[in-house]
PDB file of C-alpha atoms in Angstrom:
ATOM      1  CA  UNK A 184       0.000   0.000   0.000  1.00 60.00           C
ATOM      2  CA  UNK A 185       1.538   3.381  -0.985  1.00 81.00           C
ATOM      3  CA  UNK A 186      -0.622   6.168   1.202  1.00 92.00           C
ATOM      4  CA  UNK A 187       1.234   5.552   4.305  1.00 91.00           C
ATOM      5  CA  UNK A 188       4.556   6.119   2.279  1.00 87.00           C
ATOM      6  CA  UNK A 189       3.124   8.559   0.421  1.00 89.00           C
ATOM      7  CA  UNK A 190       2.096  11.142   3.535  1.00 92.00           C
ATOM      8  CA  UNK A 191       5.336  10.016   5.036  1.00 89.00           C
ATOM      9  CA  UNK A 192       6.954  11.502   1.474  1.00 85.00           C
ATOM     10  CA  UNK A 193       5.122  14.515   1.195  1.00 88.00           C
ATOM     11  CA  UNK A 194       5.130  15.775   4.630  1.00 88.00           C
ATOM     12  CA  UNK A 195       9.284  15.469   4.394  1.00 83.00           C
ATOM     13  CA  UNK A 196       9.074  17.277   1.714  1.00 77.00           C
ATOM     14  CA  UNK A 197       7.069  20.058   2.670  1.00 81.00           C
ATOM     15  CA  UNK A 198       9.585  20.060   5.816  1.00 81.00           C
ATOM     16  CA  UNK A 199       6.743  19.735   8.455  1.00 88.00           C
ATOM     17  CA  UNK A 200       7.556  17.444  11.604  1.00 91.00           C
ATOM     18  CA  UNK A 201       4.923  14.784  12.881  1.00 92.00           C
ATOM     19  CA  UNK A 202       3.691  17.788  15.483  1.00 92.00           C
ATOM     20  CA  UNK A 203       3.113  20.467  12.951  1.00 93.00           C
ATOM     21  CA  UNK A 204       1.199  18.482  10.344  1.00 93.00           C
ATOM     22  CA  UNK A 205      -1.357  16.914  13.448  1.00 94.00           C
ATOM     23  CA  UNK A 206      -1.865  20.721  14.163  1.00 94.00           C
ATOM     24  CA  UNK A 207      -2.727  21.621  10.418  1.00 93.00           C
ATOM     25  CA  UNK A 208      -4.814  17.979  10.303  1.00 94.00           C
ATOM     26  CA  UNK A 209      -6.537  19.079  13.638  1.00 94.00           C
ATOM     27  CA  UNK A 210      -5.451  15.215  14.821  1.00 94.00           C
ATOM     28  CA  UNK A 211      -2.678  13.824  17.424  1.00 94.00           C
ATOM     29  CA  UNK A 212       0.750  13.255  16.503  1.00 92.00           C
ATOM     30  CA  UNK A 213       0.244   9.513  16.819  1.00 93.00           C
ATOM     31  CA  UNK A 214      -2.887   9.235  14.401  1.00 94.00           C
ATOM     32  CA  UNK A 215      -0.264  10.664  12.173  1.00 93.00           C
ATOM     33  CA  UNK A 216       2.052   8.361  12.671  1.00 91.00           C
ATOM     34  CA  UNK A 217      -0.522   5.623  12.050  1.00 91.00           C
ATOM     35  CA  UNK A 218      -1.549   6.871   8.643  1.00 94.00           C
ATOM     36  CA  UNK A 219       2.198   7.028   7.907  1.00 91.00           C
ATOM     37  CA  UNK A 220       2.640   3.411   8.930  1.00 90.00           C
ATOM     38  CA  UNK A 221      -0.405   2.532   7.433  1.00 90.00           C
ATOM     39  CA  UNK A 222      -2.317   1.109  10.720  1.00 91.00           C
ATOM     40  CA  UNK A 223      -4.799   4.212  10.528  1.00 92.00           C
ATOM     41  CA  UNK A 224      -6.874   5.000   6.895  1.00 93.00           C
ATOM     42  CA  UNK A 225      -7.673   8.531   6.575  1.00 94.00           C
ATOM     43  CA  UNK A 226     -11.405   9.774   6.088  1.00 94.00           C
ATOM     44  CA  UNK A 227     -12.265  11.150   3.027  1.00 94.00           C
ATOM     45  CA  UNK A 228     -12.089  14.851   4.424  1.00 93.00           C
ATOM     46  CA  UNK A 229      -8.816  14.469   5.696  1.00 94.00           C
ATOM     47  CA  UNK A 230      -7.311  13.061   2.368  1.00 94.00           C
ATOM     48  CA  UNK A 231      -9.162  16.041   0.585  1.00 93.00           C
ATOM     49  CA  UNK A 232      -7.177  18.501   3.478  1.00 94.00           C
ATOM     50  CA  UNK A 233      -4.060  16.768   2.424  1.00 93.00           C
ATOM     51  CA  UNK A 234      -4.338  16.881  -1.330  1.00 91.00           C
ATOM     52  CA  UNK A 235      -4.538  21.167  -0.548  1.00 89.00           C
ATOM     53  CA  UNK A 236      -1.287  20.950   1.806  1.00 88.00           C
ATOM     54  CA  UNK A 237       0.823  19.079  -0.882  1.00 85.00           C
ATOM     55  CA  UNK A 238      -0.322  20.121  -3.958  1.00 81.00           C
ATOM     56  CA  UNK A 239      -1.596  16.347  -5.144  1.00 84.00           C
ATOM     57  CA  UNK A 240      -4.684  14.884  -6.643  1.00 87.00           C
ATOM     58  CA  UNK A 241      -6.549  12.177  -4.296  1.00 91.00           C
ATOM     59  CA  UNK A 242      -5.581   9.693  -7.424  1.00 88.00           C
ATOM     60  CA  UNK A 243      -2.470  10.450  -6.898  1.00 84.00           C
ATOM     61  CA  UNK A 244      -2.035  10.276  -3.250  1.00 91.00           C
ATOM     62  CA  UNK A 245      -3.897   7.205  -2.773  1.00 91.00           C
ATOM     63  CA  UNK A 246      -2.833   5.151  -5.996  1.00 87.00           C
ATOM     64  CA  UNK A 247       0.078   6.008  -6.936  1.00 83.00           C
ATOM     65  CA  UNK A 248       4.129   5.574  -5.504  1.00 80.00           C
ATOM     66  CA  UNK A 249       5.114   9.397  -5.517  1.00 78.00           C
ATOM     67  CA  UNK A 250       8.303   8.035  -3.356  1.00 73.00           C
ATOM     68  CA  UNK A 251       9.118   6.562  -6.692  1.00 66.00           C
ATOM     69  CA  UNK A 252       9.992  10.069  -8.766  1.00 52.00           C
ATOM     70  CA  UNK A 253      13.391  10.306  -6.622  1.00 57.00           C
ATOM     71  CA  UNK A 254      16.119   8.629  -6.868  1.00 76.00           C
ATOM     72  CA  UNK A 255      16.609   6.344  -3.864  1.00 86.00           C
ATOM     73  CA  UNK A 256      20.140   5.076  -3.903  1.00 90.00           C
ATOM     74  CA  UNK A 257      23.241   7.226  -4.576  1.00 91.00           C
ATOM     75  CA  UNK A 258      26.020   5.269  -6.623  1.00 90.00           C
ATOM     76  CA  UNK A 259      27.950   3.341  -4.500  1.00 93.00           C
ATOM     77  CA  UNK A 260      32.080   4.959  -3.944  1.00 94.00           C
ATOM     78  CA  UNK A 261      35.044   3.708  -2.094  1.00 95.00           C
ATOM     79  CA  UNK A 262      36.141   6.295   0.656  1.00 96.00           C
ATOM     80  CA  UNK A 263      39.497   5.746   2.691  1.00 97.00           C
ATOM     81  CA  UNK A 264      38.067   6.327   6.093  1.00 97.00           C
ATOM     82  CA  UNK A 265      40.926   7.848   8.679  1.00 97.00           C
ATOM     83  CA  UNK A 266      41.728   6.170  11.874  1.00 98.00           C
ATOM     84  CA  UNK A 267      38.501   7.625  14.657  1.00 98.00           C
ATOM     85  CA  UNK A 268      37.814   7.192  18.230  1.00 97.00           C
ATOM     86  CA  UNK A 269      34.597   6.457  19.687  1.00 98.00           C
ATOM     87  CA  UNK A 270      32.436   6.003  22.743  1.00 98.00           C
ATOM     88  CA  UNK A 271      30.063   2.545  22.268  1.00 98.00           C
ATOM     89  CA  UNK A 272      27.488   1.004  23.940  1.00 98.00           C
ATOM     90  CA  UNK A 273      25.324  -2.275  23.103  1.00 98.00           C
ATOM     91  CA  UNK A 274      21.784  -3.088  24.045  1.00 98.00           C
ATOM     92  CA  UNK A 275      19.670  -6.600  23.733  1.00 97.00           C
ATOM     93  CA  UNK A 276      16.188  -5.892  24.023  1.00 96.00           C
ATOM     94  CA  UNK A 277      13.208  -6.100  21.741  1.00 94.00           C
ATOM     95  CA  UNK A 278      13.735  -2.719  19.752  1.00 93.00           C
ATOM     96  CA  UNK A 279      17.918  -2.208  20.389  1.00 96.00           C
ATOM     97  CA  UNK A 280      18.288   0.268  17.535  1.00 95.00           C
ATOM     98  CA  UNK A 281      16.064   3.027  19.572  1.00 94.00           C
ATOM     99  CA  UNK A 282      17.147   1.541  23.069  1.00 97.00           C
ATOM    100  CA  UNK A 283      20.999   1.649  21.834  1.00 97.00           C
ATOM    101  CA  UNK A 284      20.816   5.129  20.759  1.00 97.00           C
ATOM    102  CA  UNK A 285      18.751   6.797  23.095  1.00 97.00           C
ATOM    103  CA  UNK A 286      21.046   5.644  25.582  1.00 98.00           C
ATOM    104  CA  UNK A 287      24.180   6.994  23.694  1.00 98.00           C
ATOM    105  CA  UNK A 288      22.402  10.455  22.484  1.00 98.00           C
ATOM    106  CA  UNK A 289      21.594  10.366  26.905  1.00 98.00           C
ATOM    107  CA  UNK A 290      25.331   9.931  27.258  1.00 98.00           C
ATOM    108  CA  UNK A 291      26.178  12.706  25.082  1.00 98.00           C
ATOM    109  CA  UNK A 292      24.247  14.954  26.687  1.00 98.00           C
ATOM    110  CA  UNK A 293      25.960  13.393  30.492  1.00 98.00           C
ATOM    111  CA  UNK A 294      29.503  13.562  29.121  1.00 98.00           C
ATOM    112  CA  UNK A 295      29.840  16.709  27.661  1.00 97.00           C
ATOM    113  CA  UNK A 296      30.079  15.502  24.256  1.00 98.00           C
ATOM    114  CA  UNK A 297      27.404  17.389  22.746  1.00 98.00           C
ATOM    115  CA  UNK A 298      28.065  20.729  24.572  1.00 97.00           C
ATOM    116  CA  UNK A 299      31.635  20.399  23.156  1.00 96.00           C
ATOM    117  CA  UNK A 300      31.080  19.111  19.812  1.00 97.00           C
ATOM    118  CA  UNK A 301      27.223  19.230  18.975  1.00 97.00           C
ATOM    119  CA  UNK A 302      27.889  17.820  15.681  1.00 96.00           C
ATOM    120  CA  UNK A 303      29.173  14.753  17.008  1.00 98.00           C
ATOM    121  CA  UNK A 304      28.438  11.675  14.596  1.00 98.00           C
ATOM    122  CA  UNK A 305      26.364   8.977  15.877  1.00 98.00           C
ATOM    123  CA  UNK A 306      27.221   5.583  14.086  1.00 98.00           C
ATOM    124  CA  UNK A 307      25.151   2.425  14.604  1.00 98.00           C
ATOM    125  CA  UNK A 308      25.369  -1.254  13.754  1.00 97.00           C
ATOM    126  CA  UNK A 309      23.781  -4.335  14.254  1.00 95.00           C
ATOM    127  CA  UNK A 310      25.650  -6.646  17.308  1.00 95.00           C
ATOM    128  CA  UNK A 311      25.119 -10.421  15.992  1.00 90.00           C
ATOM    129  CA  UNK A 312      26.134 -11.995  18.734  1.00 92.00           C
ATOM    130  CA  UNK A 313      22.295 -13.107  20.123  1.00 94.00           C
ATOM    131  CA  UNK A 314      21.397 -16.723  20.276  1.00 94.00           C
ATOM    132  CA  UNK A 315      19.082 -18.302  18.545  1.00 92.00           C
ATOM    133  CA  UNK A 316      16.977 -18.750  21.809  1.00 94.00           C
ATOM    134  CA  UNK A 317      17.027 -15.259  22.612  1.00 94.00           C
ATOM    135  CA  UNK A 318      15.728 -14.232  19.156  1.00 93.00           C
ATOM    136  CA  UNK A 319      13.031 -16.853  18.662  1.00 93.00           C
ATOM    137  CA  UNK A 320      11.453 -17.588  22.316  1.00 93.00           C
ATOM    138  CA  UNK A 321      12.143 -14.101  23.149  1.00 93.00           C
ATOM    139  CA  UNK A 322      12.145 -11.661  20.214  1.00 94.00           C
ATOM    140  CA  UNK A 323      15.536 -10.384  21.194  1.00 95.00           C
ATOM    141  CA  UNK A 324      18.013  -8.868  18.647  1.00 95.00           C
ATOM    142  CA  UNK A 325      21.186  -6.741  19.496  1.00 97.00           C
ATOM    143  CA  UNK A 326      23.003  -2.924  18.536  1.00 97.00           C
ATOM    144  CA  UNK A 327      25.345  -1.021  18.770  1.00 98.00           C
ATOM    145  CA  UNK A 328      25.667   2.841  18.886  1.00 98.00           C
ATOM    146  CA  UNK A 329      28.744   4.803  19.109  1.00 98.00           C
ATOM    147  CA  UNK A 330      29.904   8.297  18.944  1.00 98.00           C
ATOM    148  CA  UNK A 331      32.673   9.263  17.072  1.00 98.00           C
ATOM    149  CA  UNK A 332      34.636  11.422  19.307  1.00 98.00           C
ATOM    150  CA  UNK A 333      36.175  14.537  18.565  1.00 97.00           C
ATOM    151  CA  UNK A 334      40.225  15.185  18.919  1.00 94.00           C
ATOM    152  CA  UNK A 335      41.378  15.900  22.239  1.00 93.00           C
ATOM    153  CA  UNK A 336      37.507  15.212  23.971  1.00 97.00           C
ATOM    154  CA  UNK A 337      38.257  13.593  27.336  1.00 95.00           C
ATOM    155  CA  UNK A 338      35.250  13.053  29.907  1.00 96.00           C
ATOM    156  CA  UNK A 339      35.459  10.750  33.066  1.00 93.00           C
ATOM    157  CA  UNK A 340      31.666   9.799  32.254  1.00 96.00           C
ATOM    158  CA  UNK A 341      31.205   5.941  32.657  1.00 96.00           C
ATOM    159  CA  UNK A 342      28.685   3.792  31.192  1.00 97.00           C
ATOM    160  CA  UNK A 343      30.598   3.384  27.559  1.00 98.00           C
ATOM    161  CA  UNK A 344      33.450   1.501  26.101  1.00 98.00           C
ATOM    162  CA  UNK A 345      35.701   3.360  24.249  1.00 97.00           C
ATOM    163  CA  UNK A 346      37.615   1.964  21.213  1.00 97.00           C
ATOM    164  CA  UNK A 347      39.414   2.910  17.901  1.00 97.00           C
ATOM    165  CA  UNK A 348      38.568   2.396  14.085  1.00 98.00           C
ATOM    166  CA  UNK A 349      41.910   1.734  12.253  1.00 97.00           C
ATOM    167  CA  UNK A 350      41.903   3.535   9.217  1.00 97.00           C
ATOM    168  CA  UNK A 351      40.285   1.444   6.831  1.00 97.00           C
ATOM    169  CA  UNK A 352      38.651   1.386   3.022  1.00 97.00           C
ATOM    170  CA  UNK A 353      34.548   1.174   2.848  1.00 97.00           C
ATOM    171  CA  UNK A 354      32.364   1.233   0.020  1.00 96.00           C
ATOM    172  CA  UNK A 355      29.580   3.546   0.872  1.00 97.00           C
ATOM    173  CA  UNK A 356      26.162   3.768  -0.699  1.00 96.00           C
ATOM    174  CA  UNK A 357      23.621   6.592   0.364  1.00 96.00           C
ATOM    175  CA  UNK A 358      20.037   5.712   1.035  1.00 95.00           C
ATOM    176  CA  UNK A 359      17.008   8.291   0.678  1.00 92.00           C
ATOM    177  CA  UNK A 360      14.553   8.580   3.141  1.00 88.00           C
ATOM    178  CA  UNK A 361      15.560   4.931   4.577  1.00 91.00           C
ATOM    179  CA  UNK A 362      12.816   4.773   6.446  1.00 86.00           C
ATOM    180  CA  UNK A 363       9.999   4.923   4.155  1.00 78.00           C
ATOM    181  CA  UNK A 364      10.060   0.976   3.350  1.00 72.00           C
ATOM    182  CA  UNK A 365      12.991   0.399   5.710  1.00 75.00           C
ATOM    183  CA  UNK A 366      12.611  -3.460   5.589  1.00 80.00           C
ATOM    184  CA  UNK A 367      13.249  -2.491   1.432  1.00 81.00           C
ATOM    185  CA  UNK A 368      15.421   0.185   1.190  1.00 86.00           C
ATOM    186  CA  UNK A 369      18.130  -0.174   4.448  1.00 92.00           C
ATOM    187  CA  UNK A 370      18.902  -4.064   2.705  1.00 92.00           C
ATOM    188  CA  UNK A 371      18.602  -2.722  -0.820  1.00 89.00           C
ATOM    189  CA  UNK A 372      21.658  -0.615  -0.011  1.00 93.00           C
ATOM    190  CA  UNK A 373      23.389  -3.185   1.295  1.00 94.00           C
ATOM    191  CA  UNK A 374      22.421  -5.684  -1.492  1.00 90.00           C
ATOM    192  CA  UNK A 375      24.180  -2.746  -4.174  1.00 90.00           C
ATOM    193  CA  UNK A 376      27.406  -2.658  -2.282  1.00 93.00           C
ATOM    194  CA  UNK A 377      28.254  -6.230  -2.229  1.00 91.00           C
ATOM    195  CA  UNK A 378      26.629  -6.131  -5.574  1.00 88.00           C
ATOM    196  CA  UNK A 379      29.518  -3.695  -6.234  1.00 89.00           C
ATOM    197  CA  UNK A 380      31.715  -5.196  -4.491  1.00 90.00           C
ATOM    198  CA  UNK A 381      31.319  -8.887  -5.893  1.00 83.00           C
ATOM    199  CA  UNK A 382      30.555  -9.953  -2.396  1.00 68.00           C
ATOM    200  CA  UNK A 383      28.935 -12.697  -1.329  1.00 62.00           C
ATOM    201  CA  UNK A 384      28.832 -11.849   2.300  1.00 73.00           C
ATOM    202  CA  UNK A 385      31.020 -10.962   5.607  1.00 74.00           C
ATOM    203  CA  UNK A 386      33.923 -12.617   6.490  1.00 75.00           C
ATOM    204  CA  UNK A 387      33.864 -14.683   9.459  1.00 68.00           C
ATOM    205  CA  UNK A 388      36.860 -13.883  10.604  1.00 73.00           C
ATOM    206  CA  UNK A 389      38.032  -9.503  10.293  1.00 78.00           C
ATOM    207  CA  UNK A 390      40.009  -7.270  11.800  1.00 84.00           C
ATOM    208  CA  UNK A 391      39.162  -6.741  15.547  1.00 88.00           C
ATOM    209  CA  UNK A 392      40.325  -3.027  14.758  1.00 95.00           C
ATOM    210  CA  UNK A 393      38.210  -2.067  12.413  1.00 96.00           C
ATOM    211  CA  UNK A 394      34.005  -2.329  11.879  1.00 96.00           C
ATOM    212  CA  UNK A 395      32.870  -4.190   8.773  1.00 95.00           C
ATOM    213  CA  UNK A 396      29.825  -2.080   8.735  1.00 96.00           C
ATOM    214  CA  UNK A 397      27.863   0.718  10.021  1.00 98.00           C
ATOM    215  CA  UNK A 398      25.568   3.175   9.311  1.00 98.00           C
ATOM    216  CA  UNK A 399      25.079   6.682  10.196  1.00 98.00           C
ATOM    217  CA  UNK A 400      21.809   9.215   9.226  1.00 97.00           C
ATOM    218  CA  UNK A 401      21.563  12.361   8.946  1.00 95.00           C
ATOM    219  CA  UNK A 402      19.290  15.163   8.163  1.00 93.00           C
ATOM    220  CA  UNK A 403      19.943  17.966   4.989  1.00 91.00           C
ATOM    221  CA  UNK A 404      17.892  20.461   3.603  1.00 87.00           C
ATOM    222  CA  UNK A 405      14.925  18.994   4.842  1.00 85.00           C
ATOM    223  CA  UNK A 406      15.538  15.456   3.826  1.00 88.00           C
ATOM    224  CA  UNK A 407      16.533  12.443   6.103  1.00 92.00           C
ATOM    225  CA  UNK A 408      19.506   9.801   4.513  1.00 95.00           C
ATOM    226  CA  UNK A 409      21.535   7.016   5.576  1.00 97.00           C
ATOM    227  CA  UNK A 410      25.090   6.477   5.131  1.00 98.00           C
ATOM    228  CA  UNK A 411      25.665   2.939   4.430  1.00 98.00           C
ATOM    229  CA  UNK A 412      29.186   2.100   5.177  1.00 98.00           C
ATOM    230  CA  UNK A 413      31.115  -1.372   4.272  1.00 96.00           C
ATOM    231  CA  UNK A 414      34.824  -2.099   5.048  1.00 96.00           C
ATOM    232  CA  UNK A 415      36.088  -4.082   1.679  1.00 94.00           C
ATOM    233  CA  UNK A 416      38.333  -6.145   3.543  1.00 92.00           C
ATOM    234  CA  UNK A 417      35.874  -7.665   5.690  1.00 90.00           C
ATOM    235  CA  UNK A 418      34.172  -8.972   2.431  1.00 88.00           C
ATOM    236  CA  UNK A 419      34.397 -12.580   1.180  1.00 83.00           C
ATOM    237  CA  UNK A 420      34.101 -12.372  -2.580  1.00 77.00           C
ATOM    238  CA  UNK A 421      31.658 -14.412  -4.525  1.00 67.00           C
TER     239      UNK A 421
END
């Protein structure tokens, strides 16, 4: 179904958060997000109100994939990535992507990191190491976020475990919007760089210095991407 993608689409691109387009809808932040995630169908009226904010025909909106008309994927380049530092943290629990970097964006806040460097990156990645108990009986799965910290940033702020990335050569792929169809696009990406790469899939043995993957997001002009990032080493070639 595309009208959950579709508002999700638009509303980016009119630059409106979740909280200004309930107030222009007259409706809560979460029916929003229901219509976006398609749990939640509109009324009539509403669509009608929508079709006025963004400029669409109901035919349109409802029918058709407007996500379609941009490009999704960058092409995929090879960057030579310099040696980093970083402050990590990994979380098992149901939904570890928004537990892992909650906890980390928390941290920043603790540390100091973000009043001394409120740019700071904040780099994510899936931790694999959950049995298959824990993911079956239990619906456990694992990440890991991590902030790339800045030259010279010390803090005595515990709760992390700090590490170095060697410098290292990825293949990086940009995704649009990631999260409109993120059980399509986030793997898509993937699928193109070992595409790319000839890949067949990770090593099972890499470097313990350096990540075979991670991604980082990112907001500009308005629109949200994902850097997909892939060390070539750490890929066993098909």
């Amino acid at each position: 179904m595309n009208l959950g993608n579709n508002i999700y689409f638009l509303r980016k691109q009119k630059k409106l958060t979740q909280e200004q387009f309930a107030e222009m809808m007259a409706v809560t932040r979460q029916t929003v997000s229901r219509w976006e995630t398609d749990e939640v169908v509109p009324e009539l009226d509403r669509l009608t109100q929508m079709c006025s904010v963004f400029a669409c025909t109901l035919d349109d909106l409802v029918r058709k994939d407007l996500t379609s008309k941009e490009e999704v994927y960058s092409p995929v380049e090879i960057r030579r990535l310099p040696s980093f530092r970083m402050a990590r943290y990994v979380i098992i629990s149901v939904c570890p992507e928004q537990d892992a970097l909650n906890y980390m964006m928390n941290w920043g806040k603790t540390s100091g990191l973000l009043a001394a460097a409120p740019d700071a990156k904040l780099l994510g990645w899936d931790f694999p190491f959950v049995s298959q108990e824990q993911q079956m009986r239990f619906g456990l799965h694992g990440y890991v976020a991590a902030y790339v910290l800045p030259e010279g940033f010390e803090t005595n702020c515990p709760g992390v475990e700090y590490a170095t990335n060697s410098e290292a050569e990825y293949a990086v792929i940009t995704v649009t919007d990631p999260h409109v169809r993120s059980f399509e696009r986030i793997p898509g990406g993937y699928k193109r760089i070992m595409e790319y790469l000839s890949g067949a899939n990770i090593k099972e043995k890499i470097q313990d210095d350096v990540l075979p993957c991670f991604e980082y997001e990112y907001d500009k002009d308005g629109v949200h991407y994902m850097d997909i990032f892939m060390h070539t080493g750490s890929v066993e070639k098909s």
